[in-house]
Each structure stands twice: as C-alpha cells, then as structure tokens.
Amino acid sequence: MTNDTTDATDSTGATSATETTGSAQATPAARTLTIPELSLVVLIGVTGSGKSTFARNHFKPTQIISSDACRGVVSDDENDQASTADAFALVHHIAGVRLRRGLLTVIDATSVQRPARAALINVARAHDVLPVAIVLDLPEGVCRDRNAHRPERAMVGPHVISRQRKDLKASLHGLEREGFRKVHVLRSVEEVEQAVIEYEKAYNDKRELTGPFDIVGDVHGCRAELESLLVQLGYTLVRDGQGRPIDALPPADPETGVARTAVFVGDLVDRGPDTPGVLRLVMGMVEAGHALCVPGNHENKLVRALGGRKVQHTHGLAESLEQLGREDEEFRKQVAEFCRALISHYVLDGGRLVVAHAGLKEAYQGRASGRVRSFALYGETTGETDEYGLPVRYPWANEYRGKAVVVYGHTPVPRPNWVNNTICLDTGCVFGGELTALRYPERELVAVPAEQVWYEPVRPLNAVESGGVGSGGVGNREPGVLDLGDVFGRRTVESRLMGNLVVREENAAAALEVMSRFAVDPRWLIYLPPTMAPVATSPREGFLEHPEQAFGYFRESGVGTVVCQEKHMGSRAVVIVARDEATAADRFGVDDGSYGVVVTRTGRPFFDDQALTAALLDRLRRAIGDTGLWDELATNWLALDCELLPWSAKAMGLLRDQYAAVGAAARSSLGVAVDLLGRAAARGLDVADIQAAQSKRLDDARSFTAAYGRYCWPTSGLDGVQLAPFQILAAEGAVYATRDHSWHLDRLDRLCAADSQLLRRTDRRVVELDDARQVTEATAWWERMTESGGEGMVVKPHAALVRDGRRIVQPGVKCRGPEYLRIIYGPEYLEPRNLARLRGRFLGRKQSLALREYALGLEALERFVAHEPLYRVHESVFAVLALESEPVDPRL
C-alpha cells in the first residue's frame, strides 16, 4: 500500500492487516496487539464477550468511554435501551474532545453493526487519527453463559446474542474496507486473557531528536548550490569514485559536541539541472543518518510518474524524467522507493519544531490522514487563481497560534520572514534566487545565491503572492499582531518564572481600551515595566517608609548583597531604539522611517511631538555608538528601562489640575485663617492653640508645594529634558534584565558620559547586608538625599533575580522620603492621627501585583528575543497592562 493519497504508513508505519490465529484446538501463544499511541480503539464484540473487562485490564479508566456508562449518564439506567441514541451522541462527543486534545481513546460498546462503526470512524477521521479495531470473537456459548450470571443482563435473551454474533461474522472480513487501519481478532478466552497491548509511535513523531538541525529549503535539482550551502554550513562532502556527492558528514555543535542533522523540506526534484545528483546526495545523507527529509508535491508527482500513473509532465517533471532516464534502472528504483517512503511531516525537538513541505496547522501536527498529508504537500487554497493563473493560497500562517516552530517551503518568497512562529525557506533558487537554510535552534539563516536562472518562473520571484502571507489577501490580517480573539475574556498566560498567571475578564477589557486607542505602533511594543512595591511600613516616629525595612526584607529572604539606587523623580519610560532604519524594518517590521519609540508604562507615546521623540532617539543612538555598546553587545537594537525627567514633562496636566490647585487653595485659605487668628490674638483673645494648629497646616501646605516643585522645571524641545537609564532590558539574542545590577549601571555610566546633557547617571550604593557599617552609610546617604529634596531610593537584590525557595524575591522595593510622600498622601500625612491610620495600609496585593507583572515583563522579552510571534509577545505585554487595572491603592 502506498501513501500517494493517504498516510497509510505515515503515522505508525503499520499497514492495514487483519490479524487472526489458527485453529481453536491449537494452544495459542500470547498475542501482542500493536496500537498507535494516538488512535481511536474500537472494541467489537457481542454482549458477554468481555470487552469491558478487557478494557479495564489494558487501558486507563480515563481512556475508556463505555456506552453503558453513557446510558447511565443520560438516563440514570445503564440498561435503558430507549436512551441509546442520546448515549451514543455523548460517546461521540467525548471521543471527539479527547482526540482533539491528542489523547488515546477506547470505545467500549458492541459495535457489531456497520452504521455504529461508521460513526466512530467518522469521529477518528474528523480528528485525523487512525481507527483501530480489536475484535473479541468468542464462542456464542461463552457469551450466553456469562450473560446468564450477570443479573443486569437477565433480559438479554439468546436470540439477541445470536443476532449480534451474526452481525459480527458478516462484518469481520470488511473491517479494513470500512476504514480501520489495524484490525486485531481474538478468537478464544485464552487469547483474550493472554493478549498484550504494545504502543507504537507515529512515524512522524521524532520528538526525541533535539537537534541541532540545519533545515534546507526547496532545492529543485540545484545540486551545485546544495553542495555550496552544505559546505557553508560546515558539512564535509563525501564523493563516490566518479566524483559525485553521495553523503555529507555533519559538523558537531561547538558547545555540546552533538553532530548536527540536515532536514530537507521537500521539492528536491524538477526544474533544475541535476535532479539525480540532488537525490543521490540527499538519499545518501538520509541513509547514513545525517539527514531527514519530508516529501514535496513534486516528489509526490514524480512517484506517480515513475509508477506508470498518468500525470501531466509539467512544472519541471519532464526535465526530471529525462535526467533520470539517463540513470540505470536500479537507481530509478531506489529513487521511487525513497520518495514513496517519505513521511508527510516530522515533529521534532520535544514537539517544539515541525517540518512540512507546505507547512502545517497546529491541529494537524503529529496526526495522520489523507487530509493532513494533502495539507503538508500542497497547503490550502481558496479556490481562486491570481493574475498568473496560479492558485491563491490561504494564509494559514497569519492565523497560526501553535507553540511549535513550523518550517516549510513550497511557495517561493524573496526572503524568509518569521510569521507567527512559522518561516518559509523556499527562496526560489531554481528561479535565480537563493538556496536558504535555517539553523535551529539558533534561528540563523544561511543562504547561497543561485548560479543562474535555471527555470523561468510563471510568477516573478519578487511578486507578492495574492492572498499569501502578509499580502492582505483572503482572510488576512496583519501577521502576528494581537487581535480580539487572543485577549477576549478570562485569560491564562504562561510564564517561565511563575507558571500560569490569570488575567480576569474585567481587567482585560480595561487594557483593551488603552491598547486599542492610545498605544504606540504595536510592533515596537515588546515590553511594559512592572509596578514596584513599597517597602514595609516603618514604625519609626515621623516616618512611613525607612531603609531598615528594605534591608530587613532582603536579609530575611536570603539576599546577601543589595544595590540602593537613586530614585529619579520623573516618569517611567521604556525606550526601544534600533541602530538604523534597516534594523527597524528587519527586526521589528516597521518601515515608516522610524527607528524606535519612547513609551510610558501604559504603552502610550511619551511625547505628543514625533519630532521630539526622533530627536531624543537620534542622540541616544549616537551615544550608544560612541560608547561602543552596539558592538560590545553584538546587537543592532536595545531596550532600556529609564526614568524621564522632569516630572512635569509628562505630568503637567496632573500638576496643574490637582497638585497646584490643592497647594494654592490650601495656602490661600490657611494664609487668611492664620492672619485673622493673628489679629484676634492681638486683641487679647485666647486663640493660641488654634493659631498654632493653623500655622502648622500652612507650613505643611507650603512644604507640599515645595515638594512637587522640586521635580518641575521648564523645558523647550530637548532642552531641560533628562533621560536616566537604569537597566538594559534586552538586545538581539539576549535578555539582560536578569544580569546583576553592577553590570547594567557600569555600562550605563559610560552611556551617560557620552551625552551628559541628555543622559543622567543613576547614583547608587552596593551594600553587604551583614556589614553594619555599610548599612548605616547607605541609610545616611538616603537621609541626606531625601532631606535635600530627593525622592528616595530603590533597593534591589544585586543579583537581580533571586528565589527564596520556590518563591521569587521582590526585584526591588521603593523607599521614599518623608517630604516626597507629602505629594502622595497629602500635606498633613505626618500628623500623628494620620500617620497612625496610614500605618495600617495593606501591601499584600501590591506586592503580589509587582511580582506577577515582573514575571510577565520578563516573559515578553524572552519571547521577543527568541523570535516568537508578535502575538505571543503581546500576550504578555497585554497581561501586564491588564493587571494594572486591578483594584490597588494607587498611592502605594
């Protein structure tokens, strides 16, 4: 049986074969029944044949769907035959859900009639798994005797068993034709009792192969270019006595010493100058274990032609047949056998990588059916044709949301682009383009140019395919960008640090409003910073926050060294900056001439004036270049966590409408009150206590105005604007957010020195917590800084990311000075009665929020650096913004 139209051997390597035993008088040997790991197993037998017992003995209880149990569910009576239709509707539904989730499913029902089996086969086909039949064909007398000893089966008369057995006998020889891909028949009690179930992997399941891999795009007979590409990838060609390449020895990974494996995406043949040479080389590599190969549509057609099937000799097939005609019969036979045995797709690296010629939707990965094979070979078309008369292909990659990387070819593209964790490597070598390979897991592209145009394409190579990926065709939207379906309702987001994190529906709705109306171009939006928890409340008189609580928290969490960083009083800003416009286009997909963004912590543009943003980014780019950070970090882009000063640069409306109004009103009214009380005292009235209290309130109001006034100054363009970077979040190939803080600040000191007018250095103290002198000095530094108008400091574990057992330690706590806190809690917050009330503030929710947002922010960076699809990055970014709408005291 071939796999021209169906995957007869594609999933398990098992062909359809009814297995029986010999005479009942012979002593049966133990039977091994092979079953695909993912399949629908249908137990077939008359009532009393022992199907339920067999199922319990060989399968997990959760794998078994019993028709009797489903009758009980829908009618409270497992023997209620009137409920059979509803019971089997439930059987089919449960089976469908399990198969969709990739779980082995066993049907425990008589299934002796063809219509009942046909419905189950349709369920298997709908989910692209193989149906397997296990038939318990026991003697009728055994079944009658068993039913006689089962009280619940007392109503089952001998005529029922006879009728069922007649139906079974009529079905036995046609089970394969019905669609069962494996049929096992057990004909005696001994066979049933001694049977052993053995699971077999799908042929496409190569999850144990973890690479590293070199995945090669469509070769199409371009042998010379293939040789050049393999050599460039580090392979050593092996030639036969005639100088023809027959193998390529792979290089070893320099770090692990593991040899690499080449993987060919199909379409080795047709159109090019040397199809036999390409086949000889690839067949040799596969035979030697140095390569894997999946079939392309051109191999599929070649197999049919070599087998004498009537096919049109178009699209390069005539050239391949003519070239193969010059080879001997033995070689042509080997080619036919090799191409016929190719598996539609491979699942590799623990399920993280899928290779298929035309790509593969998530629902088809690891499955086996004619539909799966057809998609893997040809993709999916809309039924339309473009202006060149070629089929319009449905842009499945634009809608892909699978976790596995899918690498494919089939449709030539001018250059490979990542779209939602998928990439097409067919760069049209035979049409004069390039032959391209993807190094996995490195995600590096390696290409060699075609020696010439070997075959004139119907569609120009640089023409964007109608309806294709990124073309805006049928069913298309911008690839990878988050859409409503990705964020609607209650969401669970996976994170490396904290596992699954839940975003509630009401929070998602609030975030969606912000993202859809105010956010910057989403292609730049790869990170949002987390909120920061304040230090625990201080019991000291005259203080709400004090460094001793910060030091105590980290000491108790097992942190030995902390860094105390000056807290700049400005607005949080995330800066994404590309080295040039080409990087912005290639890495971020932004081709509007911009090369970065400055965004607020809610993803909005920091400046309304785009020219101001461009001017800031231009100066920052020059400073990065002057400092040598581009080359030092081997990157063409950087993501920086910063504070942008002054506070008034972003918060002018808040200052004018809230803080200034409160301060002015308080000073005006209290000034009048103090003046009147002074006059009253001058007339001899006893108002001293009231006068003192109101004078104290006036002093507090003036202190309040002075507190926020320190953080405001006029700016014009970039004059007066300062950017204080304190962390290098990420760059190409690396997330730096978990590096120790000295690493960050040392490099950022150099950056700030390159443009000291714009860039402001962050002062700090590194403190060993077991050194009392260092703790005292850091506390004194904080006191001096806050007394002179500074906001305070942030205390962080020097190592950045620290775990206390399974718990993540706070990445930082803020410790703000008494005068700054007037801005937050009001002019009179230090009054004893107010301070006593504030000491009861609840910090638990804020601390939890800070940790969750921190984990999600890192997750977004990890996904972007790993070149995961943009919707995956946005999933985490969106979750950070959604959590910001949780009900937490904003003053914290």
Coordinates of C-alpha atoms in Angstrom, one line a residue, residues 524 576-596 617-618 620-622 624 630 635-638:
W524 CA 7.5 48.3 18.9
I576 CA 13.3 50.8 22.2
V577 CA 16.0 52.0 19.8
A578 CA 17.2 50.5 16.6
R579 CA 20.6 51.2 15.2
D580 CA 19.2 52.2 11.8
E581 CA 16.0 52.1 9.7
A582 CA 17.0 48.8 8.2
T583 CA 17.1 47.2 11.6
A584 CA 13.7 48.7 12.4
A585 CA 12.3 47.1 9.2
D586 CA 14.1 43.7 9.5
R587 CA 13.7 43.1 13.3
F588 CA 10.5 45.0 14.1
G589 CA 8.8 45.0 10.8
V590 CA 8.5 48.9 11.0
D591 CA 9.3 50.5 7.6
D592 CA 7.9 54.0 8.2
G593 CA 11.3 55.6 8.7
S594 CA 11.2 55.5 12.5
Y595 CA 13.9 53.7 14.4
G596 CA 12.4 53.4 17.9
L617 CA 16.3 58.7 19.9
D618 CA 18.9 60.2 17.5
L620 CA 20.6 58.2 22.2
R621 CA 21.7 56.2 19.1
R622 CA 24.8 58.4 18.8
I624 CA 25.3 54.1 22.1
W630 CA 26.3 48.2 19.7
T635 CA 23.2 43.9 18.6
N636 CA 21.5 46.4 16.3
W637 CA 18.8 47.3 18.8
L638 CA 18.4 47.9 22.5

